[in-house]
PDB file of C-alpha atoms in Angstrom:
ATOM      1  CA  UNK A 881       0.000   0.000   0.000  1.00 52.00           C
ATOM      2  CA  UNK A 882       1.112   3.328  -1.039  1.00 59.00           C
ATOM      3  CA  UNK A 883       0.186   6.773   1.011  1.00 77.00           C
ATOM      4  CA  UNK A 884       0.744  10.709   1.979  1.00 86.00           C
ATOM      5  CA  UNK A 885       1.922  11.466   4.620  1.00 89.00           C
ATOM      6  CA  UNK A 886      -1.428  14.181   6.307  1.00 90.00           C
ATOM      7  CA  UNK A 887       2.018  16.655   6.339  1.00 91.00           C
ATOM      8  CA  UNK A 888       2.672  16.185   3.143  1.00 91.00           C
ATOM      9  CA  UNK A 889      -0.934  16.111   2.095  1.00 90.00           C
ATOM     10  CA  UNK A 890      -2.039  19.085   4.260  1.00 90.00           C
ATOM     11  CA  UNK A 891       1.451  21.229   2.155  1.00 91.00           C
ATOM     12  CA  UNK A 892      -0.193  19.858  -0.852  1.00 90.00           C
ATOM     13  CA  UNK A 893      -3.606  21.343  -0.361  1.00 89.00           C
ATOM     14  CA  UNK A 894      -1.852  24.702   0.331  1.00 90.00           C
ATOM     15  CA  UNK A 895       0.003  25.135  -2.715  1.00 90.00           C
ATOM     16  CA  UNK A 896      -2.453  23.198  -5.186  1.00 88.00           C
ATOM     17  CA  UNK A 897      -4.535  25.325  -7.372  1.00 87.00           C
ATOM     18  CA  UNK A 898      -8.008  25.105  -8.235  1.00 84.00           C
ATOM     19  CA  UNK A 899      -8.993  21.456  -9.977  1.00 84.00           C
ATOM     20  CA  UNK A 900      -5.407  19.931  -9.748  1.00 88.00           C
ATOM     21  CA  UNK A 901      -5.433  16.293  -7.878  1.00 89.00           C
ATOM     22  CA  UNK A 902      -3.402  14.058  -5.972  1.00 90.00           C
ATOM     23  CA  UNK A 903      -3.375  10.025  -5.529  1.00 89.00           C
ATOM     24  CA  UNK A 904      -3.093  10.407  -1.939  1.00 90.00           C
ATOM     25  CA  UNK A 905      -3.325   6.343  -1.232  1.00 89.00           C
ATOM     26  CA  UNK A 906      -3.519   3.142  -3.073  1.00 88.00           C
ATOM     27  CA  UNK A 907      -4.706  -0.375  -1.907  1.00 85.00           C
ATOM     28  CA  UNK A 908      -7.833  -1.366  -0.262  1.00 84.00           C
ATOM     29  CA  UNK A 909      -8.363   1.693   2.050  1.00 84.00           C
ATOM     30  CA  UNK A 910      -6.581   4.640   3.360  1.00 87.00           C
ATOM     31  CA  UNK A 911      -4.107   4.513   6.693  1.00 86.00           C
ATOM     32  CA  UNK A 912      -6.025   5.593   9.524  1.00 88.00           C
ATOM     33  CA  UNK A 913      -3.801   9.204   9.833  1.00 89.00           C
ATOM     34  CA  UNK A 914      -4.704  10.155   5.999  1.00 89.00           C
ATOM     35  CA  UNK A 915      -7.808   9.284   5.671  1.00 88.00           C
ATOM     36  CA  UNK A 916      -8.667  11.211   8.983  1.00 90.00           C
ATOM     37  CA  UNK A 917      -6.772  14.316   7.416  1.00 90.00           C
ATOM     38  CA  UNK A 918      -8.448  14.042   4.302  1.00 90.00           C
ATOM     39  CA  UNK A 919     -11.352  14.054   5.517  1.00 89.00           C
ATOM     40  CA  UNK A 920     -10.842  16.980   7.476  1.00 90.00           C
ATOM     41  CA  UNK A 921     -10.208  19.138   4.599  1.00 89.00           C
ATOM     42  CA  UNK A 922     -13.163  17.906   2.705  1.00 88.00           C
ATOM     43  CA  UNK A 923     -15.137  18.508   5.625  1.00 86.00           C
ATOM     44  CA  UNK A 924     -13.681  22.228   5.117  1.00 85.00           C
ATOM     45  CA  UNK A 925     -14.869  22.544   1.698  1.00 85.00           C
ATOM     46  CA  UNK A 926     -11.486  22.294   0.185  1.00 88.00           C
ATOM     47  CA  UNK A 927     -10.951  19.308  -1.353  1.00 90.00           C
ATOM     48  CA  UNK A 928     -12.915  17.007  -3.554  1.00 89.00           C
ATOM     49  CA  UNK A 929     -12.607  13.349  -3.056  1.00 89.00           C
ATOM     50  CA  UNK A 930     -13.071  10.443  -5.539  1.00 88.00           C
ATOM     51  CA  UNK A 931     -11.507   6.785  -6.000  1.00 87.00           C
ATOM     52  CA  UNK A 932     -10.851   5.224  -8.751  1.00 89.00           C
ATOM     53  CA  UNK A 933     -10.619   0.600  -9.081  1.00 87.00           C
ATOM     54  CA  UNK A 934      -7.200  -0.554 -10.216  1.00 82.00           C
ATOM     55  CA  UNK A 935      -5.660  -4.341 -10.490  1.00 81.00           C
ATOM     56  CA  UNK A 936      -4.229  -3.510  -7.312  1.00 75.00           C
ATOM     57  CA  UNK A 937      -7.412  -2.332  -5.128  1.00 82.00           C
ATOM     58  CA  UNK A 938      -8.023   1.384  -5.719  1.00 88.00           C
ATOM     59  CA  UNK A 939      -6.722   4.932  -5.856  1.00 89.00           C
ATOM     60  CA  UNK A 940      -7.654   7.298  -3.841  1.00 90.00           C
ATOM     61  CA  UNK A 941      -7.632  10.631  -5.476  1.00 89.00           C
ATOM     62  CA  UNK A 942      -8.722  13.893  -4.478  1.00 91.00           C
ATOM     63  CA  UNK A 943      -9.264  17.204  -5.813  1.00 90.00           C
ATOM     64  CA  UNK A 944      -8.637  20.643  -4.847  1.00 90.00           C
ATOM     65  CA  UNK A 945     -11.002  22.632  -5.005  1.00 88.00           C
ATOM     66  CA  UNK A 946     -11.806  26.892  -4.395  1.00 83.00           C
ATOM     67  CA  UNK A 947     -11.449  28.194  -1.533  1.00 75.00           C
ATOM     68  CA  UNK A 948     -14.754  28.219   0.358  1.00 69.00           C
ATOM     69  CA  UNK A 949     -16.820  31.486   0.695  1.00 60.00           C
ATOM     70  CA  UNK A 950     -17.035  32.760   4.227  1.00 58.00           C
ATOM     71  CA  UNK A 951     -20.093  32.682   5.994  1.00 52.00           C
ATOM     72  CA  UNK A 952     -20.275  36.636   6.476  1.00 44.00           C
ATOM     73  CA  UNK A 953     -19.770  37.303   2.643  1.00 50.00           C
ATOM     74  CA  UNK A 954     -23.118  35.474   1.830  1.00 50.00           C
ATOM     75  CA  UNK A 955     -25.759  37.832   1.196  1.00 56.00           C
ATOM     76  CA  UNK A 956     -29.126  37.122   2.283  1.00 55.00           C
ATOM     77  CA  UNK A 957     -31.630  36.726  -0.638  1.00 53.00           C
ATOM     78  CA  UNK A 958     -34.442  39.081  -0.298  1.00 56.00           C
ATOM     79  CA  UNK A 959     -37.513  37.720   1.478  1.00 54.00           C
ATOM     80  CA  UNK A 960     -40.323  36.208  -0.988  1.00 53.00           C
ATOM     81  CA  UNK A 961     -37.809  34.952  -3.557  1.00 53.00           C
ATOM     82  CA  UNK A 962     -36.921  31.663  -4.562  1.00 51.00           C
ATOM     83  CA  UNK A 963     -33.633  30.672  -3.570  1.00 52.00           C
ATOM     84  CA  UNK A 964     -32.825  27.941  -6.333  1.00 49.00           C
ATOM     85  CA  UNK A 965     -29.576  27.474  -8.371  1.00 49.00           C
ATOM     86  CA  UNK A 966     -29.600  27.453 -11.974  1.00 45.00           C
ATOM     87  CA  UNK A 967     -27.895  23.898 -12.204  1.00 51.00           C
ATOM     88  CA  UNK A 968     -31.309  22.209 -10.893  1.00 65.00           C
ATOM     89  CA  UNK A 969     -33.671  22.211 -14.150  1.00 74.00           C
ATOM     90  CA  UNK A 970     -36.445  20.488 -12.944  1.00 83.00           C
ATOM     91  CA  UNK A 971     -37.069  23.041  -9.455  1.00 85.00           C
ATOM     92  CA  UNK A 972     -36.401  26.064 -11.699  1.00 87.00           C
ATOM     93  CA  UNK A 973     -38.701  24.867 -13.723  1.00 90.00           C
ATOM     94  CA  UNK A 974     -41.410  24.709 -11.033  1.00 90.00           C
ATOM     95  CA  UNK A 975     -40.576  27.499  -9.950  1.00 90.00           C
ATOM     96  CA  UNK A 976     -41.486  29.477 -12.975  1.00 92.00           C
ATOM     97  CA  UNK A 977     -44.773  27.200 -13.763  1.00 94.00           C
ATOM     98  CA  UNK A 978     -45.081  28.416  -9.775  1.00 92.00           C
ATOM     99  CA  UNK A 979     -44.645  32.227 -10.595  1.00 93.00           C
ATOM    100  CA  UNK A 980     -46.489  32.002 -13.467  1.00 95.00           C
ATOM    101  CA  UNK A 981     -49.573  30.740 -11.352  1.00 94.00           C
ATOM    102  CA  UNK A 982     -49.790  33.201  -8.856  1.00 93.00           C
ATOM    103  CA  UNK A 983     -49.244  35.670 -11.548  1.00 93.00           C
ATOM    104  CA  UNK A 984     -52.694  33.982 -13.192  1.00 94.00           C
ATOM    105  CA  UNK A 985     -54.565  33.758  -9.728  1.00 93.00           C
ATOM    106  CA  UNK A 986     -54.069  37.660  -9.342  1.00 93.00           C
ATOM    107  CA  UNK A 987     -55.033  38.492 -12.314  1.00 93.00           C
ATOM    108  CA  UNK A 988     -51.530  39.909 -13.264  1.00 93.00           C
ATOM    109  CA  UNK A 989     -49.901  40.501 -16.641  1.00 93.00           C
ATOM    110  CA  UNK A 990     -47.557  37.321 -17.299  1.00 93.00           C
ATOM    111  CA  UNK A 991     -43.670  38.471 -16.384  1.00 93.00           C
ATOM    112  CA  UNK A 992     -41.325  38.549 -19.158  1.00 91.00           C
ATOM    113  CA  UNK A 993     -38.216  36.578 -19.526  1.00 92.00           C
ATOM    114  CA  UNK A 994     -35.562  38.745 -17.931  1.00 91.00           C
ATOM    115  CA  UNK A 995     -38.084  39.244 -14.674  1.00 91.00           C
ATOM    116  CA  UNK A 996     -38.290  35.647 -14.793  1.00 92.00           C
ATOM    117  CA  UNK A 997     -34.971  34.992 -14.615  1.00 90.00           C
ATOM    118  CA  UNK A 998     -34.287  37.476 -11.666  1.00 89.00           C
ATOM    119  CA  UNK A 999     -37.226  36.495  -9.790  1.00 89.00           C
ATOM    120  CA  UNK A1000     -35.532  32.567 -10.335  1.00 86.00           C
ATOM    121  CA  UNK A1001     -32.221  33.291 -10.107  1.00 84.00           C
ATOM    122  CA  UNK A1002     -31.548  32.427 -13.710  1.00 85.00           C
ATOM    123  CA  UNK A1003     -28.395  33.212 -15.977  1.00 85.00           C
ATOM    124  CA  UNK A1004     -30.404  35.914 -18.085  1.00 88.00           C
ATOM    125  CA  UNK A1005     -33.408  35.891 -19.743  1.00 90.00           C
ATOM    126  CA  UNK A1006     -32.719  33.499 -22.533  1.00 91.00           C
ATOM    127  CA  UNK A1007     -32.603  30.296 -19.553  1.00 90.00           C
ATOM    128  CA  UNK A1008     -35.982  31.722 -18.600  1.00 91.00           C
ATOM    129  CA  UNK A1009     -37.332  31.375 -22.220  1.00 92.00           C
ATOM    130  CA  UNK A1010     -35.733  28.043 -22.298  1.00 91.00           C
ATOM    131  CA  UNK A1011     -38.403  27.219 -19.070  1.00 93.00           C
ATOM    132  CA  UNK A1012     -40.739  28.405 -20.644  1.00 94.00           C
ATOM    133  CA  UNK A1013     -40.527  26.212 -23.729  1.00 93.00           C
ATOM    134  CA  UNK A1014     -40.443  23.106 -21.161  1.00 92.00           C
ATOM    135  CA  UNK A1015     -43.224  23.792 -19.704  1.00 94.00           C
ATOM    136  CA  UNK A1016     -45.158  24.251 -22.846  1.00 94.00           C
ATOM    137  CA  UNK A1017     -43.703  20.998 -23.803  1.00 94.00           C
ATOM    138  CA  UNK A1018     -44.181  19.417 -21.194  1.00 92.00           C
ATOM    139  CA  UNK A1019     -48.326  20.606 -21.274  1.00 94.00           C
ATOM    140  CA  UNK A1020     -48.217  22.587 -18.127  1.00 94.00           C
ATOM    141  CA  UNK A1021     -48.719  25.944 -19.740  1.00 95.00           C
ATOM    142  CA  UNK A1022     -49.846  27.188 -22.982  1.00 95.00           C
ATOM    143  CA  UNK A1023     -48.940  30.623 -24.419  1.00 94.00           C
ATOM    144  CA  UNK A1024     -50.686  32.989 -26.638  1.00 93.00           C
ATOM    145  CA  UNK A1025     -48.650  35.923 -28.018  1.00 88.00           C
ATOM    146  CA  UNK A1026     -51.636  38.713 -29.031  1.00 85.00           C
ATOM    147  CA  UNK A1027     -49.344  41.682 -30.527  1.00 85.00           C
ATOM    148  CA  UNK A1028     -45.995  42.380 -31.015  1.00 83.00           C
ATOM    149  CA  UNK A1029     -47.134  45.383 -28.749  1.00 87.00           C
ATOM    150  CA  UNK A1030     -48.978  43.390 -25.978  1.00 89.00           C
ATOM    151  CA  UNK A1031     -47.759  40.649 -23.656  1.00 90.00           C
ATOM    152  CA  UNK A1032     -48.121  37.505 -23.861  1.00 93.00           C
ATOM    153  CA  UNK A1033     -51.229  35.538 -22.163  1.00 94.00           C
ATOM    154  CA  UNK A1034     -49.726  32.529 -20.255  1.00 95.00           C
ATOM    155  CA  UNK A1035     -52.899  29.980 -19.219  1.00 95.00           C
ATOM    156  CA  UNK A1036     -51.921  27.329 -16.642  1.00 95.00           C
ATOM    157  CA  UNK A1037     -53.622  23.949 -17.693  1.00 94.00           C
ATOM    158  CA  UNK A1038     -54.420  22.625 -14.599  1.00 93.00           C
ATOM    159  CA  UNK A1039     -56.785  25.255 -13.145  1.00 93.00           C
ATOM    160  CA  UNK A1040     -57.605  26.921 -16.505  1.00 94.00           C
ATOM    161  CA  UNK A1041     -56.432  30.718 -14.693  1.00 94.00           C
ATOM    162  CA  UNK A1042     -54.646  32.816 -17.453  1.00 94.00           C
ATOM    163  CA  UNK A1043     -52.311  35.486 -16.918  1.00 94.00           C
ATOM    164  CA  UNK A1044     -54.038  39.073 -17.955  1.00 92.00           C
ATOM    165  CA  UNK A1045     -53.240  40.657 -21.226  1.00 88.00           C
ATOM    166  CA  UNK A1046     -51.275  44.062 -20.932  1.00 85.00           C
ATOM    167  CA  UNK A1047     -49.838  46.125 -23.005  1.00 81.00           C
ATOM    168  CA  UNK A1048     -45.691  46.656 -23.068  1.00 72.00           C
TER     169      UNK A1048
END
């Protein structure tokens, strides 16, 4: 079995940048001593931890990853939004078919992409008009566009309620 010393290791994760990695044991499973350091600094945030077969048991690799955020630089989102990442499709998603309702239910003029996408926390406007082609696809919503002049009328198929129709 070959290992790191957590020395050697913990000098590692100090001068490694961003996405470089490091076999830090081979064999079965990790020494007691590494594997406790390891975990440590995973438990920290900094490093990224994988393993990978071999004919001779497994490697055990890890990553290093960005420096974590600290907690006092994280800004609090403002209350009444959705707090969702753009990496999970399916709860974005939602959450615009979700906007979109109450938007219906009080009698409001449908939002347009780029308020979308804030409201969401979305990229820009154009990952909002990609949820809103899903949804259409996927039969939750349909969408009538009246005028090049008016906006569009968004009707939510399972209660019927459709957004009102407003002018831009």
């Amino acid at each position: 079995m070959q290992m790191m010393k957590p020395d050697d290791f913990a000098a590692w994760v100090k001068r490694a940048a961003p996405g470089e990695d490091v076999v830090y044991s081979v064999g079965i499973r990790p020494a007691k001593a590494i594997g406790e350091a390891v975990r440590a600094l995973h438990d920290q945030g900094l490093v990224s931890l994988t393993s990978k077969r071999t004919d001779s048991g497994l490697r055990f690799i890890a990553q290093r990853r960005p420096d974590p955020r600290p907690a006092q630089e994280r800004k609090p989102m403002p209350r009444g939004r959705f707090t969702l990442g753009a990496s999970d499709g399916k709860m974005t998603t939602r959450a615009v078919l979700r906007i979109l309702s109450q938007a219906a239910g009080r009698d409001l003029p449908c939002p347009t992409n780029a308020e979308l996408a804030k409201r969401v926390g979305l990229k820009d406007a154009v990952a909002a008009s990609y949820r809103m082609r899903r949804l259409v696809a996927d039969g939750k919503i349909t969408v009538e566009e009246p005028s090049p002049t008016e906006r569009r009328v968004v009707t939510i198929v399972a209660t019927g309620k459709q957004t009102r129709r407003a002018s831009l």
